CSV table of N, CA, C and O in Angstrom, one decimal:
chain,number,residue,atom,x,y,z
A,1,UNK,N,0.7,-0.7,0.1
A,1,UNK,CA,0.3,0.1,0.3
A,1,UNK,C,0.6,1.1,-0.2
A,1,UNK,O,-0.1,2.0,0.2
A,2,UNK,N,2.0,1.1,-0.1
A,2,UNK,CA,3.0,1.8,0.2
A,2,UNK,C,3.9,2.9,1.2
A,2,UNK,O,3.9,3.9,1.0
A,3,UNK,N,3.4,2.0,2.4
A,3,UNK,CA,3.9,2.9,3.5
A,3,UNK,C,5.4,2.7,4.1
A,3,UNK,O,5.5,1.3,3.8
A,4,UNK,N,6.1,3.2,4.9
A,4,UNK,CA,7.2,3.3,4.8
A,4,UNK,C,7.2,2.2,5.9
A,4,UNK,O,8.7,1.7,6.2
A,5,UNK,N,6.1,2.2,7.4
A,5,UNK,CA,6.4,1.3,8.1
A,5,UNK,C,4.9,0.5,8.5
A,5,UNK,O,3.7,1.4,8.1
A,6,UNK,N,5.1,-0.3,9.4
A,6,UNK,CA,3.6,-0.9,9.3
A,6,UNK,C,4.1,-1.3,11.2
A,6,UNK,O,5.0,-1.9,11.7
A,7,UNK,N,3.1,-1.0,11.4
A,7,UNK,CA,2.9,-0.8,13.3
A,7,UNK,C,2.0,-1.9,13.8
A,7,UNK,O,0.9,-2.0,12.7
A,8,UNK,N,2.5,-3.3,14.6
A,8,UNK,CA,1.3,-5.1,14.9
A,8,UNK,C,1.6,-4.4,16.0
A,8,UNK,O,2.2,-4.7,17.2
A,9,UNK,N,0.1,-4.7,16.7
A,9,UNK,CA,-0.2,-5.3,17.8
A,9,UNK,C,-0.6,-5.7,17.9
A,9,UNK,O,-1.7,-6.0,17.9
A,10,UNK,N,0.0,-6.8,19.0
A,10,UNK,CA,-0.7,-8.1,19.3
A,10,UNK,C,-1.3,-8.6,20.7
A,10,UNK,O,-0.4,-7.8,21.9
A,11,UNK,N,-2.9,-9.1,21.2
A,11,UNK,CA,-2.1,-10.0,22.7
A,11,UNK,C,-2.8,-10.9,22.4
A,11,UNK,O,-3.7,-11.4,21.1
A,12,UNK,N,-2.3,-11.4,23.3
A,12,UNK,CA,-3.0,-13.1,23.6
A,12,UNK,C,-3.1,-13.4,25.3
A,12,UNK,O,-2.9,-11.9,26.2
A,13,UNK,N,-3.4,-14.1,24.9
A,13,UNK,CA,-3.7,-14.6,27.0
A,13,UNK,C,-3.6,-15.9,27.4
A,13,UNK,O,-3.6,-17.5,26.9
A,14,UNK,N,-2.6,-15.7,28.8
A,14,UNK,CA,-2.9,-17.2,29.4
A,14,UNK,C,-3.5,-18.0,30.0
A,14,UNK,O,-4.6,-17.5,29.5
A,15,UNK,N,-2.9,-19.0,31.1
A,15,UNK,CA,-4.1,-19.8,30.9
A,15,UNK,C,-4.7,-19.1,32.0
A,15,UNK,O,-6.3,-19.8,32.0
A,16,UNK,N,-4.6,-18.2,32.2
A,16,UNK,CA,-5.3,-17.7,33.7
A,16,UNK,C,-6.0,-16.4,33.2
A,16,UNK,O,-6.3,-16.2,34.5
A,17,UNK,N,-6.2,-16.4,32.1
A,17,UNK,CA,-7.1,-15.0,31.1
A,17,UNK,C,-6.1,-14.0,31.4
A,17,UNK,O,-6.8,-12.6,31.1
A,18,UNK,N,-4.6,-13.8,31.4
A,18,UNK,CA,-3.7,-13.0,31.6
A,18,UNK,C,-3.5,-12.2,30.3
A,18,UNK,O,-3.4,-13.0,29.3
A,19,UNK,N,-3.8,-10.7,30.3
A,19,UNK,CA,-3.3,-10.8,28.7
A,19,UNK,C,-1.6,-10.2,27.9
A,19,UNK,O,-0.8,-10.2,29.3
A,20,UNK,N,-1.1,-10.5,27.5
A,20,UNK,CA,0.1,-10.0,26.9
A,20,UNK,C,-0.2,-9.9,26.0
A,20,UNK,O,-1.1,-9.9,25.1
A,21,UNK,N,-0.1,-8.9,25.4
A,21,UNK,CA,0.7,-7.8,24.6
A,21,UNK,C,2.1,-7.6,23.9
A,21,UNK,O,3.1,-7.1,24.6
A,22,UNK,N,2.1,-7.8,23.0
A,22,UNK,CA,3.9,-8.0,21.7
A,22,UNK,C,3.1,-6.3,20.8
A,22,UNK,O,2.4,-6.6,20.5
A,23,UNK,N,4.0,-5.4,20.5
A,23,UNK,CA,4.4,-5.3,20.1
A,23,UNK,C,5.3,-5.1,18.5
A,23,UNK,O,6.6,-5.5,18.9
A,24,UNK,N,4.9,-4.8,16.9
A,24,UNK,CA,6.7,-5.3,15.9
A,24,UNK,C,6.3,-4.3,15.3
A,24,UNK,O,5.0,-3.1,15.5
A,25,UNK,N,7.5,-3.2,15.2
A,25,UNK,CA,7.9,-2.2,13.7
A,25,UNK,C,8.3,-2.7,13.0
A,25,UNK,O,9.9,-3.1,12.7
A,26,UNK,N,7.1,-2.7,11.7
A,26,UNK,CA,8.2,-3.3,10.1
A,26,UNK,C,7.8,-2.4,9.0
A,26,UNK,O,7.7,-1.3,8.9
A,27,UNK,N,9.8,-2.1,9.0
A,27,UNK,CA,10.0,-1.4,7.5
A,27,UNK,C,10.8,-1.6,6.9
A,27,UNK,O,12.2,-2.4,7.4
A,28,UNK,N,11.2,-1.7,5.8
A,28,UNK,CA,12.1,-2.6,4.9
A,28,UNK,C,13.1,-1.1,4.9
A,28,UNK,O,14.1,-1.5,4.8
A,29,UNK,N,13.0,0.0,5.5
A,29,UNK,CA,14.0,1.0,6.3
A,29,UNK,C,14.8,0.8,7.6
A,29,UNK,O,13.7,1.6,8.3
A,30,UNK,N,16.1,0.6,7.6
A,30,UNK,CA,16.4,0.0,8.8
A,30,UNK,C,16.2,1.7,9.3
A,30,UNK,O,15.6,1.9,10.5
A,31,UNK,N,16.7,3.0,9.0
A,31,UNK,CA,17.1,3.7,9.8
A,31,UNK,C,15.3,4.3,9.9
A,31,UNK,O,14.7,4.9,11.4
A,32,UNK,N,14.5,4.1,9.2
A,32,UNK,CA,12.9,4.8,9.8
A,32,UNK,C,13.2,3.3,10.9
A,32,UNK,O,11.8,3.9,11.5
A,33,UNK,N,12.4,2.0,11.0
A,33,UNK,CA,12.4,1.4,11.7
A,33,UNK,C,12.6,1.8,12.9
A,33,UNK,O,13.0,1.4,14.4
A,34,UNK,N,14.7,2.2,13.5
A,34,UNK,CA,15.4,2.5,14.4
A,34,UNK,C,14.8,3.9,14.7
A,34,UNK,O,14.0,4.0,15.7
A,35,UNK,N,14.0,4.6,14.3
A,35,UNK,CA,13.8,6.3,14.2
A,35,UNK,C,12.2,5.6,15.0
A,35,UNK,O,11.9,6.6,16.7
A,36,UNK,N,11.3,4.7,14.6
A,36,UNK,CA,10.1,4.9,15.0
A,36,UNK,C,9.8,4.2,16.7
A,36,UNK,O,9.3,4.0,17.7
A,37,UNK,N,10.9,3.2,16.7
A,37,UNK,CA,11.4,1.9,17.6
A,37,UNK,C,11.7,3.4,19.3
A,37,UNK,O,11.7,2.7,20.0
A,38,UNK,N,12.7,3.2,18.8
A,38,UNK,CA,13.0,4.6,19.8
A,38,UNK,C,12.1,5.7,20.3
A,38,UNK,O,12.3,5.4,21.3
A,39,UNK,N,11.7,6.2,19.2
A,39,UNK,CA,10.6,7.0,19.5
A,39,UNK,C,9.8,6.1,20.7
A,39,UNK,O,8.8,7.0,21.6
A,40,UNK,N,8.7,5.0,20.0
A,40,UNK,CA,7.9,4.7,21.0
A,40,UNK,C,8.0,3.8,22.2
A,40,UNK,O,7.9,4.2,23.8
A,41,UNK,N,9.8,3.4,22.6
A,41,UNK,CA,10.8,3.4,24.0
A,41,UNK,C,11.0,4.0,24.8
A,41,UNK,O,10.6,4.6,26.4
A,42,UNK,N,10.8,5.4,23.7
A,42,UNK,CA,11.5,6.8,25.0
A,42,UNK,C,10.4,7.7,25.4
A,42,UNK,O,10.7,8.7,25.8
A,43,UNK,N,9.0,7.2,24.1
A,43,UNK,CA,8.3,8.5,24.9
A,43,UNK,C,7.5,9.0,25.9
A,43,UNK,O,7.7,8.0,26.5
A,44,UNK,N,7.3,10.3,26.2
A,44,UNK,CA,7.1,11.1,28.3
A,44,UNK,C,5.6,9.8,28.3
A,44,UNK,O,4.5,10.1,26.8
A,45,UNK,N,5.9,9.6,29.3
A,45,UNK,CA,4.5,9.4,29.1
A,45,UNK,C,3.6,8.1,28.0
A,45,UNK,O,2.3,7.9,27.7
A,46,UNK,N,4.3,8.1,27.4
A,46,UNK,CA,3.9,7.0,27.1
A,46,UNK,C,2.8,5.3,27.3
A,46,UNK,O,1.9,5.0,26.5
A,47,UNK,N,2.9,5.2,28.6
A,47,UNK,CA,2.4,4.1,29.0
A,47,UNK,C,2.0,2.8,29.3
A,47,UNK,O,1.4,2.4,29.4
A,48,UNK,N,2.9,2.0,28.0
A,48,UNK,CA,3.4,0.9,27.1
A,48,UNK,C,4.5,0.7,27.5
A,48,UNK,O,4.6,-1.5,28.2
A,49,UNK,N,5.2,0.6,28.0
A,49,UNK,CA,5.9,-0.1,29.3
A,49,UNK,C,6.6,-1.1,28.4
A,49,UNK,O,7.3,-1.9,28.6
A,50,UNK,N,7.0,-0.4,27.4
A,50,UNK,CA,8.1,-1.5,26.0
A,50,UNK,C,9.3,-1.8,26.1
A,50,UNK,O,10.8,-1.2,26.3
A,51,UNK,N,9.9,-3.0,26.1
A,51,UNK,CA,10.7,-3.8,26.5
A,51,UNK,C,11.4,-4.4,25.0
A,51,UNK,O,10.5,-5.8,24.8
A,52,UNK,N,11.9,-4.2,24.8
A,52,UNK,CA,13.1,-5.2,23.4
A,52,UNK,C,12.7,-6.9,23.0
A,52,UNK,O,13.3,-7.1,24.6
A,53,UNK,N,12.0,-7.4,22.6
A,53,UNK,CA,12.0,-9.0,22.7
A,53,UNK,C,13.0,-9.2,21.5
A,53,UNK,O,12.6,-8.3,20.1
A,54,UNK,N,13.6,-10.3,21.4
A,54,UNK,CA,14.2,-11.4,19.8
A,54,UNK,C,13.3,-11.3,18.8
A,54,UNK,O,11.8,-11.9,19.3
A,55,UNK,N,13.4,-11.4,17.3
A,55,UNK,CA,12.5,-11.5,16.7
A,55,UNK,C,13.6,-12.1,15.3
A,55,UNK,O,14.8,-11.2,15.1
A,56,UNK,N,13.1,-13.3,14.3
A,56,UNK,CA,13.6,-13.8,13.2
A,56,UNK,C,14.2,-12.5,12.3
A,56,UNK,O,14.1,-12.9,11.2
A,57,UNK,N,12.8,-12.2,12.0
A,57,UNK,CA,12.5,-11.1,10.9
A,57,UNK,C,13.2,-10.0,10.7
A,57,UNK,O,13.7,-9.2,11.9
A,58,UNK,N,15.0,-10.0,10.2
A,58,UNK,CA,15.1,-9.4,10.1
A,58,UNK,C,14.8,-7.3,9.7
A,58,UNK,O,15.2,-6.1,10.1
A,59,UNK,N,13.7,-7.0,9.4
A,59,UNK,CA,12.7,-6.2,9.6
A,59,UNK,C,12.0,-5.8,9.9
A,59,UNK,O,11.2,-4.6,10.1
A,60,UNK,N,11.7,-6.3,11.4
A,60,UNK,CA,10.9,-6.5,12.5
A,60,UNK,C,12.0,-6.1,13.3
A,60,UNK,O,12.5,-6.8,13.7
A,61,UNK,N,11.4,-5.3,13.9
A,61,UNK,CA,12.1,-4.5,15.9
A,61,UNK,C,10.6,-5.5,16.2
A,61,UNK,O,9.1,-4.7,16.9
A,62,UNK,N,10.6,-5.8,17.6
A,62,UNK,CA,9.7,-6.9,18.7
A,62,UNK,C,9.9,-5.8,19.7
A,62,UNK,O,10.8,-6.4,20.7
A,63,UNK,N,8.7,-5.8,20.4
A,63,UNK,CA,8.8,-5.0,22.0
A,63,UNK,C,7.2,-6.1,22.7
A,63,UNK,O,6.8,-6.0,22.3
A,64,UNK,N,7.8,-6.5,23.8
A,64,UNK,CA,6.6,-7.3,24.9
A,64,UNK,C,6.8,-5.7,25.7
A,64,UNK,O,7.2,-4.2,25.7
A,65,UNK,N,5.1,-5.5,25.5
A,65,UNK,CA,4.3,-4.7,26.4
A,65,UNK,C,3.8,-4.7,27.5
A,65,UNK,O,2.9,-5.6,27.7
A,66,UNK,N,4.8,-4.2,28.6
A,66,UNK,CA,4.6,-4.5,30.3
A,66,UNK,C,3.3,-3.9,30.4
A,66,UNK,O,2.9,-4.6,31.7
A,67,UNK,N,2.8,-3.0,29.3
A,67,UNK,CA,1.4,-2.6,30.4
A,67,UNK,C,0.2,-3.0,29.2
A,67,UNK,O,-0.2,-2.6,28.2
A,68,UNK,N,-0.4,-4.1,29.6
A,68,UNK,CA,-1.3,-5.3,28.9
A,68,UNK,C,-2.7,-4.2,28.7
A,68,UNK,O,-2.8,-4.9,28.3
A,69,UNK,N,-2.6,-3.1,29.5
A,69,UNK,CA,-4.5,-2.6,29.5
A,69,UNK,C,-3.7,-1.8,28.4
A,69,UNK,O,-4.7,-0.9,27.9
A,70,UNK,N,-3.0,-0.8,27.8
A,70,UNK,CA,-3.0,0.0,27.3
A,70,UNK,C,-3.2,-0.6,26.2
A,70,UNK,O,-2.3,-1.1,25.0
A,71,UNK,N,-3.8,0.0,25.5
A,71,UNK,CA,-4.9,-0.2,23.8
A,71,UNK,C,-3.8,0.1,22.4
A,71,UNK,O,-3.4,1.4,22.8
A,72,UNK,N,-4.4,0.2,21.8
A,72,UNK,CA,-4.9,1.1,20.1
A,72,UNK,C,-4.1,2.3,20.3
A,72,UNK,O,-3.9,3.3,20.1
A,73,UNK,N,-5.5,2.9,21.1
A,73,UNK,CA,-5.7,4.4,21.7
A,73,UNK,C,-4.6,4.7,22.7
A,73,UNK,O,-4.7,6.3,22.2
A,74,UNK,N,-3.9,4.6,23.2
A,74,UNK,CA,-2.7,4.9,23.7
A,74,UNK,C,-1.4,4.7,22.9
A,74,UNK,O,-0.7,5.5,22.1
A,75,UNK,N,-1.6,4.1,21.6
A,75,UNK,CA,-0.2,4.0,21.2
A,75,UNK,C,-0.6,5.3,19.7
A,75,UNK,O,0.3,6.2,19.3
A,76,UNK,N,-2.2,4.9,18.9
A,76,UNK,CA,-2.0,6.6,18.0
A,76,UNK,C,-1.3,7.6,18.5
A,76,UNK,O,-0.9,7.9,17.6
A,77,UNK,N,-2.6,8.2,19.3
A,77,UNK,CA,-1.4,9.8,20.0
A,77,UNK,C,0.0,10.0,19.5
A,77,UNK,O,1.0,10.3,19.4
A,78,UNK,N,0.8,8.9,19.9
A,78,UNK,CA,2.0,8.2,20.1
A,78,UNK,C,2.9,9.0,18.9
A,78,UNK,O,3.9,9.4,18.3
A,79,UNK,N,1.9,7.5,18.0
A,79,UNK,CA,2.3,7.6,16.5
A,79,UNK,C,2.3,8.8,15.9
A,79,UNK,O,2.9,9.2,15.2
A,80,UNK,N,0.9,9.7,15.9
A,80,UNK,CA,1.1,10.8,15.4
A,80,UNK,C,1.9,11.9,15.7
A,80,UNK,O,2.2,13.1,15.5
A,81,UNK,N,2.3,11.7,17.0
A,81,UNK,CA,3.6,12.9,17.4
A,81,UNK,C,4.4,12.7,17.2
A,81,UNK,O,5.4,14.1,16.8
A,82,UNK,N,5.2,11.0,16.9
A,82,UNK,CA,6.4,11.4,15.8
A,82,UNK,C,6.2,12.0,15.0
A,82,UNK,O,7.3,12.4,13.8
A,83,UNK,N,5.2,11.4,14.1
A,83,UNK,CA,5.2,11.9,12.8
A,83,UNK,C,5.3,13.5,12.7
A,83,UNK,O,6.1,13.6,12.0
A,84,UNK,N,3.9,13.8,12.9
A,84,UNK,CA,3.8,15.6,13.5
A,84,UNK,C,5.6,16.2,13.7
A,84,UNK,O,6.1,17.2,13.3
A,85,UNK,N,6.4,15.6,14.7
A,85,UNK,CA,7.7,16.1,15.0
A,85,UNK,C,8.8,15.9,13.4
A,85,UNK,O,9.5,17.0,13.7
A,86,UNK,N,8.6,14.7,13.8
A,86,UNK,CA,9.4,14.6,12.5
A,86,UNK,C,9.3,15.6,11.1
A,86,UNK,O,9.8,15.4,10.2
A,87,UNK,N,8.2,15.6,10.7
A,87,UNK,CA,7.6,17.3,10.1
A,87,UNK,C,6.8,16.2,8.3
A,87,UNK,O,6.7,16.2,7.2
A,88,UNK,N,6.5,14.6,8.7
A,88,UNK,CA,6.3,14.1,7.8
A,88,UNK,C,4.9,14.1,7.2
A,88,UNK,O,3.8,15.3,8.8
A,89,UNK,N,3.8,13.5,6.5
A,89,UNK,CA,2.4,14.0,5.8
A,89,UNK,C,2.0,12.8,6.9
A,89,UNK,O,2.0,12.4,6.8
A,90,UNK,N,1.0,13.2,7.9
A,90,UNK,CA,0.6,12.6,8.5
A,90,UNK,C,-0.7,11.9,7.9
A,90,UNK,O,-1.9,12.2,7.2
A,91,UNK,N,-0.5,10.5,7.8
A,91,UNK,CA,-1.4,9.1,6.9
A,91,UNK,C,-1.7,8.6,7.7
A,91,UNK,O,0.0,7.2,7.2
A,92,UNK,N,-2.6,7.8,8.5
A,92,UNK,CA,-3.1,7.6,9.6
A,92,UNK,C,-4.3,6.0,8.7
A,92,UNK,O,-4.8,7.2,8.5
A,93,UNK,N,-3.9,5.4,8.0
A,93,UNK,CA,-4.8,4.4,8.2
A,93,UNK,C,-6.1,4.3,9.2
A,93,UNK,O,-5.9,4.0,10.2
A,94,UNK,N,-7.4,4.7,8.7
A,94,UNK,CA,-8.4,3.6,9.8
A,94,UNK,C,-7.5,2.4,10.5
A,94,UNK,O,-7.5,1.7,9.7
A,95,UNK,N,-8.1,2.5,11.7
A,95,UNK,CA,-8.0,1.5,12.3
A,95,UNK,C,-9.3,0.0,12.1
A,95,UNK,O,-11.0,0.8,12.2
A,96,UNK,N,-8.7,-1.1,11.5
A,96,UNK,CA,-10.0,-1.5,11.4
A,96,UNK,C,-10.9,-2.1,12.9
A,96,UNK,O,-10.7,-2.5,13.5
A,97,UNK,N,-12.4,-2.3,12.5
A,97,UNK,CA,-13.0,-2.6,13.4
A,97,UNK,C,-13.0,-4.8,13.3
A,97,UNK,O,-11.9,-5.3,12.4
A,98,UNK,N,-12.4,-5.0,14.5
A,98,UNK,CA,-11.7,-6.3,14.9
A,98,UNK,C,-12.6,-6.4,16.2
A,98,UNK,O,-13.0,-6.1,17.2
A,99,UNK,N,-14.1,-7.8,15.8
A,99,UNK,CA,-14.6,-7.7,17.1
A,99,UNK,C,-13.9,-8.8,18.4
A,99,UNK,O,-14.0,-8.5,19.3
A,100,UNK,N,-12.5,-8.6,18.0
A,100,UNK,CA,-12.0,-9.4,18.6
A,100,UNK,C,-11.2,-8.0,20.0
A,100,UNK,O,-11.4,-8.7,21.0
A,101,UNK,N,-11.1,-7.7,19.2
A,101,UNK,CA,-10.1,-6.2,19.9
A,101,UNK,C,-11.7,-5.7,20.8
A,101,UNK,O,-11.2,-5.3,21.8
A,102,UNK,N,-12.9,-5.4,20.3
A,102,UNK,CA,-13.7,-5.4,20.7
A,102,UNK,C,-14.3,-5.7,21.5
A,102,UNK,O,-15.3,-5.2,22.9
A,103,UNK,N,-14.5,-7.2,21.6
A,103,UNK,CA,-14.8,-7.7,23.0
A,103,UNK,C,-14.3,-8.0,23.9
A,103,UNK,O,-14.0,-9.2,24.5
A,104,UNK,N,-13.0,-8.3,23.5
A,104,UNK,CA,-11.8,-8.3,24.7
A,104,UNK,C,-11.9,-8.3,25.9
A,104,UNK,O,-12.4,-7.4,26.8
A,105,UNK,N,-11.5,-9.0,26.8
A,105,UNK,CA,-11.9,-8.9,29.0
A,105,UNK,C,-11.6,-7.7,28.7
A,105,UNK,O,-12.4,-6.8,29.9
A,106,UNK,N,-10.4,-7.4,28.2
A,106,UNK,CA,-9.6,-5.5,28.9
A,106,UNK,C,-11.0,-5.0,28.5
A,106,UNK,O,-11.2,-3.2,29.8
A,107,UNK,N,-11.6,-4.6,27.7
A,107,UNK,CA,-11.9,-3.6,27.1
A,107,UNK,C,-14.0,-3.6,28.0
A,107,UNK,O,-13.9,-2.4,28.3
A,108,UNK,N,-14.8,-4.9,28.3
A,108,UNK,CA,-15.9,-4.9,28.7
A,108,UNK,C,-15.8,-5.7,29.9
A,108,UNK,O,-16.8,-6.1,30.3
A,109,UNK,N,-14.5,-6.2,30.1
A,109,UNK,CA,-14.6,-7.2,31.7
A,109,UNK,C,-14.6,-8.1,31.3
A,109,UNK,O,-15.6,-8.4,32.6
A,110,UNK,N,-15.1,-8.8,30.1
A,110,UNK,CA,-15.9,-10.3,30.1
A,110,UNK,C,-14.8,-11.3,30.7
A,110,UNK,O,-13.9,-11.3,30.8
A,111,UNK,N,-15.9,-11.9,31.4
A,111,UNK,CA,-15.2,-13.0,31.9
A,111,UNK,C,-15.1,-14.6,30.9
A,111,UNK,O,-15.0,-14.5,29.7
A,112,UNK,N,-14.2,-15.2,31.6
A,112,UNK,CA,-13.4,-15.8,30.1
A,112,UNK,C,-14.3,-16.8,29.5
A,112,UNK,O,-14.4,-16.9,28.3
A,113,UNK,N,-15.2,-17.1,30.6
A,113,UNK,CA,-16.5,-17.8,30.0
A,113,UNK,C,-16.7,-17.2,28.8
A,113,UNK,O,-17.5,-17.5,27.6
A,114,UNK,N,-17.3,-16.0,29.3
A,114,UNK,CA,-18.2,-14.6,29.1
A,114,UNK,C,-17.1,-14.9,26.8
A,114,UNK,O,-17.6,-15.0,25.4
A,115,UNK,N,-15.5,-14.6,27.3
A,115,UNK,CA,-14.7,-14.9,26.0
A,115,UNK,C,-14.6,-15.9,25.1
A,115,UNK,O,-14.6,-15.3,23.8
A,116,UNK,N,-15.2,-17.0,26.1
A,116,UNK,CA,-15.1,-18.1,24.6
A,116,UNK,C,-16.2,-17.6,24.0
A,116,UNK,O,-16.3,-18.2,22.8
A,117,UNK,N,-17.1,-17.7,24.8
A,117,UNK,CA,-18.7,-18.1,24.0
A,117,UNK,C,-18.7,-16.4,23.2
A,117,UNK,O,-18.9,-16.9,21.7
A,118,UNK,N,-17.7,-15.8,23.2
A,118,UNK,CA,-17.7,-14.5,21.9
A,118,UNK,C,-16.7,-14.8,21.2
A,118,UNK,O,-17.4,-15.1,19.7
A,119,UNK,N,-15.4,-16.1,21.3
A,119,UNK,CA,-15.1,-16.6,20.2
A,119,UNK,C,-15.6,-17.3,19.4
A,119,UNK,O,-15.4,-17.3,17.8
A,120,UNK,N,-16.3,-18.1,20.4
A,120,UNK,CA,-17.1,-19.1,19.2
A,120,UNK,C,-17.6,-18.0,17.9
A,120,UNK,O,-17.9,-19.5,17.1
A,121,UNK,N,-18.9,-17.9,18.9
A,121,UNK,CA,-19.8,-17.1,18.2
A,121,UNK,C,-19.4,-16.8,16.8
A,121,UNK,O,-19.2,-16.5,15.6
A,122,UNK,N,-18.4,-15.8,17.5
A,122,UNK,CA,-17.5,-15.2,15.8
A,122,UNK,C,-16.3,-16.2,14.8
A,122,UNK,O,-16.8,-16.0,13.3
A,123,UNK,N,-15.8,-17.5,15.3
A,123,UNK,CA,-16.1,-18.3,14.6
A,123,UNK,C,-16.7,-19.1,13.2
A,123,UNK,O,-16.9,-19.2,12.4
A,124,UNK,N,-17.9,-19.0,14.1
A,124,UNK,CA,-19.2,-19.5,13.4
A,124,UNK,C,-19.5,-18.5,12.5
A,124,UNK,O,-19.9,-19.7,11.5
A,125,UNK,N,-19.3,-17.7,12.6
A,125,UNK,CA,-19.7,-16.5,11.9
A,125,UNK,C,-18.9,-17.2,10.4
A,125,UNK,O,-20.2,-16.6,9.4
A,126,UNK,N,-18.0,-17.0,10.6
A,126,UNK,CA,-16.5,-16.6,9.0
A,126,UNK,C,-17.1,-18.4,8.6
A,126,UNK,O,-17.2,-19.0,8.5
């Protein structure tokens, strides 16, 4: 799609339903990847608590997100600030609708049973 970089935020859950978030910064350009990664790691008031983790893909810098309740709603303002400070043209694609994210236990406090029911409903619809 012509973007210089792509950020991927994932969420998974432990057996006890504790959330685990990870963040990946992809770019074919090493300087762009490093600039975005460094900014996210050092951003004041980021609330993400990022810690680098290893990644086998040479064009991805990966992080474990210590603050697992910080969603894309916390990440997007940081990215916008990064782009404005760098004098970049601000082109941010719309956030896709994702029923798993919207129905996440972190979003509405779903119990593990309610989460499983939701996931089963989503799978049967596809």
